[in-house]
Coordinates of N, CA and C in Angstrom, one line a residue:
X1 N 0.8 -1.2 0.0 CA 0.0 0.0 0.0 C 0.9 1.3 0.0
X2 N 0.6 1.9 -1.0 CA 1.0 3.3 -0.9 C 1.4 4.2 0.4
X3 N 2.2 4.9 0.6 CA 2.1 5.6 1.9 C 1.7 7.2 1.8
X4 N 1.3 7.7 2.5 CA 1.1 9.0 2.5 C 1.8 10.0 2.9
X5 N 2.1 11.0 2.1 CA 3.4 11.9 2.1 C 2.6 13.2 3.1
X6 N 3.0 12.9 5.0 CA 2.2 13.9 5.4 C 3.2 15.1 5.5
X7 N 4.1 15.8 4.8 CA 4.2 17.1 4.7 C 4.0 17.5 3.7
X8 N 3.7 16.9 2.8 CA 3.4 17.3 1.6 C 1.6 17.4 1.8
X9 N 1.1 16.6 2.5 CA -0.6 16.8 2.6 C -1.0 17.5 3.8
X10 N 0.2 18.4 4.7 CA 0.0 19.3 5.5 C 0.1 20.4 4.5
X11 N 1.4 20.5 3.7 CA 1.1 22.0 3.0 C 0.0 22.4 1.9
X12 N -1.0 20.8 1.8 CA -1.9 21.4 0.8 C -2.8 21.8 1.7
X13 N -3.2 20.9 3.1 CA -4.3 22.1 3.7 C -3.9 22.8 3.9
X14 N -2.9 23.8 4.0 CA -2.6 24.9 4.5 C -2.7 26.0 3.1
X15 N -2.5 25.5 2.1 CA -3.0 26.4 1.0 C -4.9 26.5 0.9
X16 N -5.4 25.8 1.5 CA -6.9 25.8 1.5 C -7.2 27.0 3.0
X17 N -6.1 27.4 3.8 CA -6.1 28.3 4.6 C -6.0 29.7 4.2
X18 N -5.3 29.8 3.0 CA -4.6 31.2 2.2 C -5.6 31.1 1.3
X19 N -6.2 30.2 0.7 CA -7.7 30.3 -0.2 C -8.9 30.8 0.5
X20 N -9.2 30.2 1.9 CA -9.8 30.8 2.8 C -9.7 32.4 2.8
X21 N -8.9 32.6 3.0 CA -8.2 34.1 3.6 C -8.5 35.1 2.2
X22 N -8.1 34.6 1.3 CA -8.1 35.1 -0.4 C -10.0 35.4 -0.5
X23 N -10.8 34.0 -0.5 CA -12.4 34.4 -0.6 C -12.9 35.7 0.3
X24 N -12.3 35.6 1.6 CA -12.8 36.5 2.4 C -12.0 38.1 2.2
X25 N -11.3 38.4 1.0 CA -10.7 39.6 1.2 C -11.7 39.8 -0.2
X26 N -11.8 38.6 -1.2 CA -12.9 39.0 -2.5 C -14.4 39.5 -1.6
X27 N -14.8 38.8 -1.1 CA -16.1 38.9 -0.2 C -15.7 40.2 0.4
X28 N -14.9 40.6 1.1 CA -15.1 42.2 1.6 C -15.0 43.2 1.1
X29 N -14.1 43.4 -0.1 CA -14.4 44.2 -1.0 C -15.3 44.7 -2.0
X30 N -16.1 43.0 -2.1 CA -17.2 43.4 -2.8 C -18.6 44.3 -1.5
X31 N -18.6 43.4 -0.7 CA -19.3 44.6 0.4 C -18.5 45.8 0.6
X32 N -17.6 46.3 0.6 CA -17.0 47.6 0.8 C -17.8 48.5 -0.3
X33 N -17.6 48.2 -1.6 CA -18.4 49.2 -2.3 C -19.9 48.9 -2.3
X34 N -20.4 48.0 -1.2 CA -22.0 48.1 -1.7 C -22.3 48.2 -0.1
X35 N -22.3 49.4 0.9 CA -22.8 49.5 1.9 C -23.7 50.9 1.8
X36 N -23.8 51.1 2.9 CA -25.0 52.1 2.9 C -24.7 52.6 4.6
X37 N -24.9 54.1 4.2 CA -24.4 54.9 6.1 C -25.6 54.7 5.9
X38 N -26.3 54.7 7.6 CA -27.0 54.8 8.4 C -26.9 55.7 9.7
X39 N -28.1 56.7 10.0 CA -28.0 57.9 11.5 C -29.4 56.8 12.0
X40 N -28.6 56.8 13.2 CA -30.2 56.2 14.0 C -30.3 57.2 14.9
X41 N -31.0 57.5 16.0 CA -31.5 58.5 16.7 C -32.1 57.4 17.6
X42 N -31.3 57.5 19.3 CA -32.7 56.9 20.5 C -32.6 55.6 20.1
X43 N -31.5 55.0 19.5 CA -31.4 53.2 19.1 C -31.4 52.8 20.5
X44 N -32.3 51.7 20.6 CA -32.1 51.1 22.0 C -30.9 50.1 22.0
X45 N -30.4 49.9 22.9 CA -28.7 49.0 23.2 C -29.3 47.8 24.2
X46 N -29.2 46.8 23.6 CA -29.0 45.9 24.4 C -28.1 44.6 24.4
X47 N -27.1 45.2 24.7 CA -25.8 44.3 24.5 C -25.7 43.5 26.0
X48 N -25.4 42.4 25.0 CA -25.6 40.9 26.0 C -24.4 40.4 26.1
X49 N -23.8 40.1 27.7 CA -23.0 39.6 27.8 C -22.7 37.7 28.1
X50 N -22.2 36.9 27.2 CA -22.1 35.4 27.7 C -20.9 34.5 28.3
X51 N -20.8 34.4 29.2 CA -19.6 33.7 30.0 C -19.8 32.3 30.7
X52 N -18.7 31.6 29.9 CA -18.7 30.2 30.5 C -17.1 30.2 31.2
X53 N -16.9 29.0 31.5 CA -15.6 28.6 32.1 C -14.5 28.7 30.7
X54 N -14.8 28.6 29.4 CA -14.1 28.7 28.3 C -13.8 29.6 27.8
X55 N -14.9 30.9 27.8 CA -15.0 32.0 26.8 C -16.2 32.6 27.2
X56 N -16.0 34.1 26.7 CA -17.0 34.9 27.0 C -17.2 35.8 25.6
X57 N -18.6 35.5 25.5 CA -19.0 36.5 24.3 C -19.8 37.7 24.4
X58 N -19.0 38.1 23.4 CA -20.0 39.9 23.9 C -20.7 40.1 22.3
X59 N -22.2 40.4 22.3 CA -23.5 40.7 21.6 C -23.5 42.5 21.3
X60 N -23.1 43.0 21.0 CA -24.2 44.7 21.0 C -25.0 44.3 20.0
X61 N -26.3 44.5 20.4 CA -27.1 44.7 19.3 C -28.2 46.2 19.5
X62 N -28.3 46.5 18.7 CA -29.3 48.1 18.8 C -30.5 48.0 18.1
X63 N -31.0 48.9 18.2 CA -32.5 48.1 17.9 C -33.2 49.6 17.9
X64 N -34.2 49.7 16.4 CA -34.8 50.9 16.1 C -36.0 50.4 15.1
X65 N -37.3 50.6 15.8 CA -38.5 50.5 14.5 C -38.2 49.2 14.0
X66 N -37.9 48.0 14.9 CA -38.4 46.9 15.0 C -37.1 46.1 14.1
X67 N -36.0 47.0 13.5 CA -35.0 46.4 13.1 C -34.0 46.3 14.2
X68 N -33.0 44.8 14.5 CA -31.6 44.9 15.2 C -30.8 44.6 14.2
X69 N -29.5 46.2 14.6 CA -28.3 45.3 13.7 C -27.4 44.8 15.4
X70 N -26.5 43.8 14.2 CA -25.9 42.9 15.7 C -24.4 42.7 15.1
X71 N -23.6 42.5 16.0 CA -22.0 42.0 16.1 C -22.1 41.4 17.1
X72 N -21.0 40.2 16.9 CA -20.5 39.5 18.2 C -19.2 39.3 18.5
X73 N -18.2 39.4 19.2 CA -17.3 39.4 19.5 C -16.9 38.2 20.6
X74 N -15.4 38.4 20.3 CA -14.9 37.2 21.1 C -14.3 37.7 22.9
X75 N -15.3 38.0 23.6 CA -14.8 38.4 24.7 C -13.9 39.6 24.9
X76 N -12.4 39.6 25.3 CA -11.4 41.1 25.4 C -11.0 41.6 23.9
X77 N -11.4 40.5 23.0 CA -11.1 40.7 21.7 C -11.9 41.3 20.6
X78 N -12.3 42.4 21.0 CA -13.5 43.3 20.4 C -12.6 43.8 19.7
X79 N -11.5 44.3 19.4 CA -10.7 44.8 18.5 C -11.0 46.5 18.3
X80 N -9.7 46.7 17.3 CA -9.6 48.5 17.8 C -11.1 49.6 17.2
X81 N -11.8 48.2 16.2 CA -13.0 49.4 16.1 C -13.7 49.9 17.0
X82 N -13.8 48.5 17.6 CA -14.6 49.3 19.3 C -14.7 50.4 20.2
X83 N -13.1 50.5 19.7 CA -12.1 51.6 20.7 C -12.6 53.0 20.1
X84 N -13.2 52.7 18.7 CA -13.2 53.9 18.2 C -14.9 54.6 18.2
X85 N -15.7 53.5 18.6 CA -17.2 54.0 18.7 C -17.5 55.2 19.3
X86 N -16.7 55.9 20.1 CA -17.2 57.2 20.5 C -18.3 56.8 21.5
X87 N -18.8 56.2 21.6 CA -20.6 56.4 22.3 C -20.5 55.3 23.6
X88 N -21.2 55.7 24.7 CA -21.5 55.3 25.9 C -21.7 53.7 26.1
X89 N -21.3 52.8 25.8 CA -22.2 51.1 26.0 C -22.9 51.2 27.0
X90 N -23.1 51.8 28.1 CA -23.5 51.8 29.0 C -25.3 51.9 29.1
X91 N -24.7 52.9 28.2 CA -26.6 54.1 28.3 C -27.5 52.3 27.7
X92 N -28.9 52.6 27.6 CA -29.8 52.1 27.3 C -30.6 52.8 26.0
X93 N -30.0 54.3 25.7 CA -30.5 54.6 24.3 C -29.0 55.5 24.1
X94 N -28.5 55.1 22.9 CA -27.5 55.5 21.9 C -27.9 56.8 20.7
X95 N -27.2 57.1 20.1 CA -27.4 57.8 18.8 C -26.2 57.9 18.3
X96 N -26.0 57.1 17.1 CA -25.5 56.1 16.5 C -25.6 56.1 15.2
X97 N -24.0 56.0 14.4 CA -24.0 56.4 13.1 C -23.2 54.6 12.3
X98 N -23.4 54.5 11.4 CA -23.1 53.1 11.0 C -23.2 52.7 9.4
X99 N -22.4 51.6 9.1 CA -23.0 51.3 7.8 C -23.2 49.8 7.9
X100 N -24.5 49.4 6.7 CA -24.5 47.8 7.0 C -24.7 47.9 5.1
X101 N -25.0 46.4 4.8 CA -24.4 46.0 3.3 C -25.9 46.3 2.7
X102 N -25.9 46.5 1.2 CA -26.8 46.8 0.6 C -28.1 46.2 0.7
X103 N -27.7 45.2 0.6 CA -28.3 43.8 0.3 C -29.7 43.8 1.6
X104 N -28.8 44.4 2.6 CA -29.6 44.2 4.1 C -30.5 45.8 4.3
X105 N -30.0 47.1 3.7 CA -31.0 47.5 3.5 C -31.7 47.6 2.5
X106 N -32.1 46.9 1.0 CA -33.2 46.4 0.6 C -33.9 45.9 1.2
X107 N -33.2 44.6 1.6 CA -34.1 44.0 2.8 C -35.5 44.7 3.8
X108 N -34.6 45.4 4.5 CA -35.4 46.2 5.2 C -36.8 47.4 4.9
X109 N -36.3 47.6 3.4 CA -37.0 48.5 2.6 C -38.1 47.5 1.8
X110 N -38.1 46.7 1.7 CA -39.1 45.8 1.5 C -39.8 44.5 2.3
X111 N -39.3 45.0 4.0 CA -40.1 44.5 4.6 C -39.3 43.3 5.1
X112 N -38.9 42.7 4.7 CA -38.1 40.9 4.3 C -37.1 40.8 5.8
X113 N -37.3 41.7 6.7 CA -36.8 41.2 8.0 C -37.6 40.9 8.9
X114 N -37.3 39.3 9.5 CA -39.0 39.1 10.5 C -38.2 38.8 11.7
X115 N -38.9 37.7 12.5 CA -38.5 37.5 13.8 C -38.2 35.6 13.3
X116 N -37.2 35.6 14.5 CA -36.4 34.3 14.3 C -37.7 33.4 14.3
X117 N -37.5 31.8 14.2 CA -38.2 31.1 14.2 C -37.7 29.5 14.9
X118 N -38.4 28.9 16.0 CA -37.8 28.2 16.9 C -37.8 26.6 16.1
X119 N -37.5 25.5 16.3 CA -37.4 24.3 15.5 C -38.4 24.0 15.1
X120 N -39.7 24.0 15.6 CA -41.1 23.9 15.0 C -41.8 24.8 14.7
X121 N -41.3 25.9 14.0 CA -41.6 26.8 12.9 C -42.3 28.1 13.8
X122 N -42.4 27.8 15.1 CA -43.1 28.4 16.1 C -42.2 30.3 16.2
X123 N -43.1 31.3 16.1 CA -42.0 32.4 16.3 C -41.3 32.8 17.3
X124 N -40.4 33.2 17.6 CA -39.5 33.8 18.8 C -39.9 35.3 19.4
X125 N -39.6 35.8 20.0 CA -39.4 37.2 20.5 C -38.1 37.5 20.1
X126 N -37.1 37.5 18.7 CA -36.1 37.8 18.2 C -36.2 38.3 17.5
X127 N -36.1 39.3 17.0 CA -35.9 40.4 15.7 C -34.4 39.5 15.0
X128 N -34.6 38.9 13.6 CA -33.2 38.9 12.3 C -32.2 39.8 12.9
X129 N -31.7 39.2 13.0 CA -29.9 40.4 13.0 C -29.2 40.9 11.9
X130 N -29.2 42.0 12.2 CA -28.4 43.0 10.6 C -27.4 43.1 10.9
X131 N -25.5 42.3 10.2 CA -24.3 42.9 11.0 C -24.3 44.1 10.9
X132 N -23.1 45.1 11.5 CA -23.2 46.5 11.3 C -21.8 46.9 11.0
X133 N -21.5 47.7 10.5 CA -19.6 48.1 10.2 C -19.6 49.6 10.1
X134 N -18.2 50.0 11.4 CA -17.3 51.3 10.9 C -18.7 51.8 11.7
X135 N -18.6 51.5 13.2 CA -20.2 51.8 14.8 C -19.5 53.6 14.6
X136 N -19.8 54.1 14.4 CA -19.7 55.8 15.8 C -20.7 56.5 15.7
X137 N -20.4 57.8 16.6 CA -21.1 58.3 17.0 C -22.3 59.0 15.8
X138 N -23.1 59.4 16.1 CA -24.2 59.6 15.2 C -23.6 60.8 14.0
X139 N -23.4 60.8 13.1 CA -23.4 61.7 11.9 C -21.9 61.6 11.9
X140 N -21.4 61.1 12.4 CA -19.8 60.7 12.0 C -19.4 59.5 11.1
X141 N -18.8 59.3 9.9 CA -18.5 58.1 9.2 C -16.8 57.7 9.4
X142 N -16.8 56.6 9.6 CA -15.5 55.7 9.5 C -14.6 56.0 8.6
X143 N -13.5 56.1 8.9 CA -12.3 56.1 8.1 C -12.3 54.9 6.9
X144 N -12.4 54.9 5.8 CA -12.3 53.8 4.6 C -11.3 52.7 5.2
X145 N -10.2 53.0 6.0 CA -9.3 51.6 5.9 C -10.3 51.0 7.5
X146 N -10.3 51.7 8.2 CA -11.2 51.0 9.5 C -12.3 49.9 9.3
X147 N -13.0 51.0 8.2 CA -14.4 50.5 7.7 C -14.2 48.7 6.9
X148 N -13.4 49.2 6.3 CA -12.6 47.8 5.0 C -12.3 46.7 6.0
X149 N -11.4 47.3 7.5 CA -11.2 46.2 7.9 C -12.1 45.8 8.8
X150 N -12.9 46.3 9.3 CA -13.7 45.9 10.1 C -15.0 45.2 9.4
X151 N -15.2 45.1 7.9 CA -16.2 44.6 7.1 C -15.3 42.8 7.2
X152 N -13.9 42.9 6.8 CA -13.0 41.2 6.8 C -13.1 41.0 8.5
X153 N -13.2 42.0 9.3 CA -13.3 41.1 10.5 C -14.9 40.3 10.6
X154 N -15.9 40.6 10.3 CA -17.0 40.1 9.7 C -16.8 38.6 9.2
X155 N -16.3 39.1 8.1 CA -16.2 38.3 6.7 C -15.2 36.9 7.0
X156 N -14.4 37.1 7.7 CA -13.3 36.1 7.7 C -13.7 35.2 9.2
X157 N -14.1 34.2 9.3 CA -14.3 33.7 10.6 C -13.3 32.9 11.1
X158 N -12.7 33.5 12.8 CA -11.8 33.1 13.5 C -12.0 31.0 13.5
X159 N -13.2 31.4 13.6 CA -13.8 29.2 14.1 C -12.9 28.7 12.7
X160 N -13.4 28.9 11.5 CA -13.1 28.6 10.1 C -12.0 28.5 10.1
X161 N -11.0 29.3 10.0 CA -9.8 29.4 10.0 C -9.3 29.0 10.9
X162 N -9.6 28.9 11.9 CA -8.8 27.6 13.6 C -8.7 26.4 12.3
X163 N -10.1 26.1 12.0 CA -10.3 24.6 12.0 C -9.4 23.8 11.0
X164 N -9.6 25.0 9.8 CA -8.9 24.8 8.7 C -7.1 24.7 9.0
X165 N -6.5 25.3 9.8 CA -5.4 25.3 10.6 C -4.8 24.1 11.0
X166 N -6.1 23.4 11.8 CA -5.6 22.3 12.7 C -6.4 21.1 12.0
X167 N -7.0 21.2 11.2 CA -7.4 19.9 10.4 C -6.6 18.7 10.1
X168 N -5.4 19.4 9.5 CA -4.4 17.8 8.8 C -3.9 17.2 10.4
X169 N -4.0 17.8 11.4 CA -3.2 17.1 12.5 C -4.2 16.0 13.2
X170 N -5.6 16.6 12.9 CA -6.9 15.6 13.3 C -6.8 14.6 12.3
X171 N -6.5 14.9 10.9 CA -6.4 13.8 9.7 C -5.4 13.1 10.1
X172 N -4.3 13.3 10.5 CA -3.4 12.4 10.3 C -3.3 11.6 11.7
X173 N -4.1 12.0 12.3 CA -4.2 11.5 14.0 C -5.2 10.2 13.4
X174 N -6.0 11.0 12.8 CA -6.8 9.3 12.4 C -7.0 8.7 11.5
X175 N -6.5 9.2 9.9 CA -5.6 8.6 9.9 C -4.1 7.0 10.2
X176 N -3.6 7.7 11.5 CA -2.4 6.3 12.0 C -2.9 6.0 12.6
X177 N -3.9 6.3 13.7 CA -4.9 5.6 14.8 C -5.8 4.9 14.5
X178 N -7.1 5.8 13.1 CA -8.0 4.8 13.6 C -7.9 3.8 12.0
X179 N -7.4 4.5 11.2 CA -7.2 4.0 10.5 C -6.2 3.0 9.7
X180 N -4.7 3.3 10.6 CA -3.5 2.6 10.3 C -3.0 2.3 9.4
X181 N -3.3 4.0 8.5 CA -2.6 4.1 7.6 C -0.8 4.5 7.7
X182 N 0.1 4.0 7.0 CA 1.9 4.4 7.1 C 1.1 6.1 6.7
X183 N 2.5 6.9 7.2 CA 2.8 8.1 6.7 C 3.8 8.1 6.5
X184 N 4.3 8.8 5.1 CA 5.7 9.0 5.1 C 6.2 10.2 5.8
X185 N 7.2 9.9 6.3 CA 8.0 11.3 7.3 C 9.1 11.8 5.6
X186 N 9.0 13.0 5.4 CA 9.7 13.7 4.9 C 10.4 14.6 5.6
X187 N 12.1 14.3 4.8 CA 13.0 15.0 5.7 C 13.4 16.2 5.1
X188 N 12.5 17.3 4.1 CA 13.1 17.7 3.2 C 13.6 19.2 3.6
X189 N 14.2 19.8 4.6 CA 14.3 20.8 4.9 C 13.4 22.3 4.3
X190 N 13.8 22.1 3.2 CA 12.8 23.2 1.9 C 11.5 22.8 2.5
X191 N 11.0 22.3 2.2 CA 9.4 21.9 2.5 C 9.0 21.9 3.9
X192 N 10.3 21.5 4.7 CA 9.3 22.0 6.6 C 9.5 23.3 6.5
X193 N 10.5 24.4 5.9 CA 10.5 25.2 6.0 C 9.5 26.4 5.4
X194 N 9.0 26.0 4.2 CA 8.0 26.1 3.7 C 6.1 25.8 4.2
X195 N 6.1 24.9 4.8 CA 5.1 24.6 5.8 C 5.4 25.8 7.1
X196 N 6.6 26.0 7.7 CA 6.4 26.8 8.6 C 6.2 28.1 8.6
X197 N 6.6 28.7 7.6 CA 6.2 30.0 7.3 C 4.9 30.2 6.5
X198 N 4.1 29.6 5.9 CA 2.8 29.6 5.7 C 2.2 29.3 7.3
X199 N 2.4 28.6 8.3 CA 1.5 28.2 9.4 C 1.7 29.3 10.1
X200 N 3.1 30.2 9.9 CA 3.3 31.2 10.8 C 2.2 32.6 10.2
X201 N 2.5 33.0 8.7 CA 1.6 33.6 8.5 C 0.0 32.7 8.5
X202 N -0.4 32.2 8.3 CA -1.4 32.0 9.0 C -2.1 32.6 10.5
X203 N -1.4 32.3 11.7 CA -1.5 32.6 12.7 C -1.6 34.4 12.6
X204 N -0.9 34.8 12.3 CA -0.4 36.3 12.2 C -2.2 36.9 11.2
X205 N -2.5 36.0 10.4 CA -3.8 36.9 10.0 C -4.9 36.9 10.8
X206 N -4.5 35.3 12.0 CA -5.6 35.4 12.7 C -5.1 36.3 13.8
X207 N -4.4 36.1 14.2 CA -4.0 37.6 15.5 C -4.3 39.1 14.9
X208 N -4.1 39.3 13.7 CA -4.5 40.3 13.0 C -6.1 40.7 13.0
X209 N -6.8 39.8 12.0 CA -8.4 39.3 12.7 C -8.7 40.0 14.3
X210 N -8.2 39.1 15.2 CA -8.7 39.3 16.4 C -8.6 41.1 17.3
X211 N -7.5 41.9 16.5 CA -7.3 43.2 16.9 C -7.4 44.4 16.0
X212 N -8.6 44.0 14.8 CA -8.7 45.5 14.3 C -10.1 45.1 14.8

């Protein structure tokens, strides 16, 4: 039986990591030119905090005339947009300036945002969530590079790209375990070296990710 060349089948998923990364910079740009500012006035805030023993997630969602837009964040890792919102998280009514993607206000303009729906088609007390990009204060707009990056922080998901990351090490774990298949060990210095600097940049876009 054939053996399996696992550095050579680590550096192909790791090019499915930089394809990852590649869709999600096509996908932001095409949102970059199709968003739309929004001034809300008196948005209600009710940003929800979730904490387990693992991780804590943080919700802002704002809410005006029966629409919520929403973001979620990974706990301390709200990143530097946040820093830049200008406005109170505190208060319970905001005034609040934003953009979200075209697509979502059509939506809204013809109605097509309802309330969630529970497994047996039964309705929720949830208003649809609209993401929101480039938050401040009311009649103020985002700096274009802020805005851009804060639409791929959206766009590019941290889970996705973990998984895609650490996939070949789950493959090849079962792979020799459950499947007991040989791997071949390559000694080729070029090629570990090659693997390491793609895994390294990898990491670096996800630390990047996690702080604009």
């Amino acid at each position: 039986m054939k053996k399996i060349n696992a550095a050579k089948f680590h550096l192909i998923t790791l090019y499915f990591c930089l394809i990852y990364f590649l869709y999600s910079l096509v996908l932001t740009g095409y949102d970059f030119f199709h968003v739309k500012h929004e001034n809300w006035i008196q948005a209600e805030n009710q940003t929800t905090v979730y904490s387990s023993r693992r991780s804590t997630t943080v919700t802002y969602n704002f809410i005006r005339n029966e629409i919520r837009i929403s973001r979620k964040y990974p706990g301390i890792f709200e990143g530097l947009n946040t820093w830049f919102w200008d406005i109170d998280k505190k208060k319970n009514k905001v005034d609040i300036s934003f953009y979200i993607r075209q697509k979502d206000s059509d939506r809204i303009k013809n109605k097509e945002i309802k309330h969630r729906k529970d497994i047996f088609g039964g309705e929720l007390n949830e208003i649809e969530p609209i993401p929101y990009f480039g938050l401040r204060k009311i009649y103020l707009e985002s700096n274009k590079l802020f805005l851009f990056l804060d639409i791929w922080k959206y766009n590019y998901s941290i889970l996705t790209a973990f998984i895609l990351l650490v996939l070949p090490y789950i493959i090849i774990f079962i792979t020799k375990k459950i499947f007991k298949v040989s791997l071949q060990e390559d000694k080729d210095s070029q090629l570990e070296h090659k693997i390491g600097g793609m895994m390294i940049l990898c990491f670096i876009l996800l630390f990047v990710n996690l702080i604009v």
